[in-house]
Amino acid sequence: MKEYHVTVRRSGPDGADSRLQEYTVSFPDGEIVSVLNVLEAIYREQDPTLAFFDHAACRQAACGKCMVRVDGAVKLACKEPAHETMLLEPYNSARVVRDLLCRS
Ligand code: FES
């Protein structure tokens, strides 16, 4: 198994009560894992209160709405390979609805 150590900037609307929360999730060795896969695993296995954009019908870099800041750079969560250690933040701190979910 391969572990991913993830720090997520969580907050309320417009960045209120901003804080960092750490998670570790595991995937089988050799599995191709995206940032979105990691977020889904955290939501499913550890923390269903985590908010992020998930478009079940896309997940292939088509809708462009799953943007998230990964180690400081804005990426599409469904396309960006997960890093073993990464910091995830909202792509636009002025448009936060909650956690990683932003108004478009
Ligand atoms: S889910 Fe549509 S671009 Fe990522």
Coordinates of C-alpha atoms and ligand atoms in Angstrom, one line a residue:
M1 CA 0.0 0.0 0.0
K2 CA 1.1 3.6 -0.7
E3 CA 0.2 6.3 1.8
Y4 CA -0.7 9.9 1.0
H5 CA -0.2 12.5 3.7
V6 CA -2.6 15.3 3.0
T7 CA -3.0 18.7 4.8
V8 CA -6.3 20.4 3.9
R9 CA -7.1 24.1 4.5
R10 CA -10.6 24.0 5.9
S11 CA -12.9 27.0 6.6
G12 CA -16.4 28.4 6.6
P13 CA -17.8 30.8 4.1
D14 CA -15.3 33.3 2.7
G15 CA -12.4 31.7 4.7
A16 CA -13.9 32.2 8.2
D17 CA -12.3 30.1 10.9
S18 CA -9.5 28.9 8.6
R19 CA -7.5 26.0 9.9
L20 CA -5.4 23.1 8.6
Q21 CA -6.4 19.5 9.1
E22 CA -4.2 16.5 8.3
Y23 CA -5.3 13.1 6.9
T24 CA -3.5 10.0 5.7
V25 CA -5.1 7.7 3.2
S26 CA -3.8 4.5 1.5
F27 CA -4.1 3.1 -2.0
P28 CA -2.8 -0.1 -3.4
D29 CA 0.8 0.1 -4.9
G30 CA 0.7 0.9 -8.6
E31 CA -2.7 2.4 -8.6
I32 CA -3.0 5.7 -10.5
V33 CA -4.4 8.1 -7.9
S34 CA -5.6 11.7 -8.5
V35 CA -6.1 14.4 -6.0
L36 CA -9.9 13.9 -6.4
N37 CA -9.4 10.2 -5.6
V38 CA -7.7 11.2 -2.4
L39 CA -10.4 13.7 -1.4
E40 CA -13.1 11.0 -2.1
A41 CA -11.2 8.5 0.1
I42 CA -11.0 11.0 2.9
Y43 CA -14.7 11.8 2.6
R44 CA -15.7 8.1 2.3
E45 CA -13.4 6.6 5.0
Q46 CA -12.6 9.4 7.5
D47 CA -14.5 12.7 7.3
P48 CA -17.8 13.1 5.5
T49 CA -17.8 16.8 6.6
L50 CA -15.1 17.7 4.1
A51 CA -16.5 19.9 1.3
F52 CA -15.0 19.8 -2.2
F53 CA -16.3 19.8 -5.8
D54 CA -17.1 16.4 -7.2
H55 CA -18.9 16.1 -10.6
A56 CA -19.7 12.4 -11.0
A57 CA -20.4 12.8 -14.7
C58 CA -17.1 14.5 -15.5
R59 CA -13.9 13.5 -13.7
Q60 CA -12.0 13.8 -17.0
A61 CA -10.8 17.4 -17.1
A62 CA -13.9 18.5 -19.1
C63 CA -16.0 20.7 -16.9
G64 CA -13.1 22.6 -15.3
K65 CA -14.9 23.0 -12.0
C66 CA -12.8 20.8 -9.7
M67 CA -10.0 23.3 -9.4
V68 CA -8.0 23.2 -6.2
R69 CA -4.7 24.7 -5.1
V70 CA -2.1 21.8 -4.8
D71 CA 1.1 22.9 -3.0
G72 CA 0.3 26.5 -4.1
A73 CA -0.5 25.8 -7.8
V74 CA -4.1 25.7 -9.1
K75 CA -4.9 22.3 -10.7
L76 CA -7.8 20.2 -11.7
A77 CA -8.3 17.7 -8.9
C78 CA -9.6 15.0 -11.2
K79 CA -6.5 15.2 -13.4
E80 CA -3.6 16.1 -11.1
P81 CA -1.7 13.1 -9.8
A82 CA -1.7 12.9 -6.0
H83 CA 1.6 13.8 -4.3
E84 CA 2.7 11.6 -1.4
T85 CA 2.7 14.7 0.8
M86 CA 0.6 17.7 -0.3
L87 CA -1.2 20.8 0.9
L88 CA -4.7 21.3 -0.6
E89 CA -6.3 24.7 -0.4
P90 CA -9.2 26.4 -2.1
Y91 CA -8.3 27.8 -5.6
N92 CA -9.7 31.2 -4.7
S93 CA -9.8 32.1 -1.1
A94 CA -12.2 35.0 -1.8
R95 CA -14.8 32.7 -3.2
V96 CA -14.9 29.9 -0.6
V97 CA -18.3 28.3 0.2
R98 CA -16.7 25.9 2.7
D99 CA -13.4 24.0 2.8
L100 CA -12.2 23.4 -0.8
L101 CA -15.5 24.3 -2.4
C102 CA -15.6 27.7 -4.1
R103 CA -18.3 29.7 -5.9
S104 CA -17.7 29.6 -9.7
Ligands
FES1 S1 -14.5 17.0 -12.5 FE1 -14.7 18.1 -14.3 S2 -12.7 18.9 -14.7 FE2 -12.5 17.8 -12.9

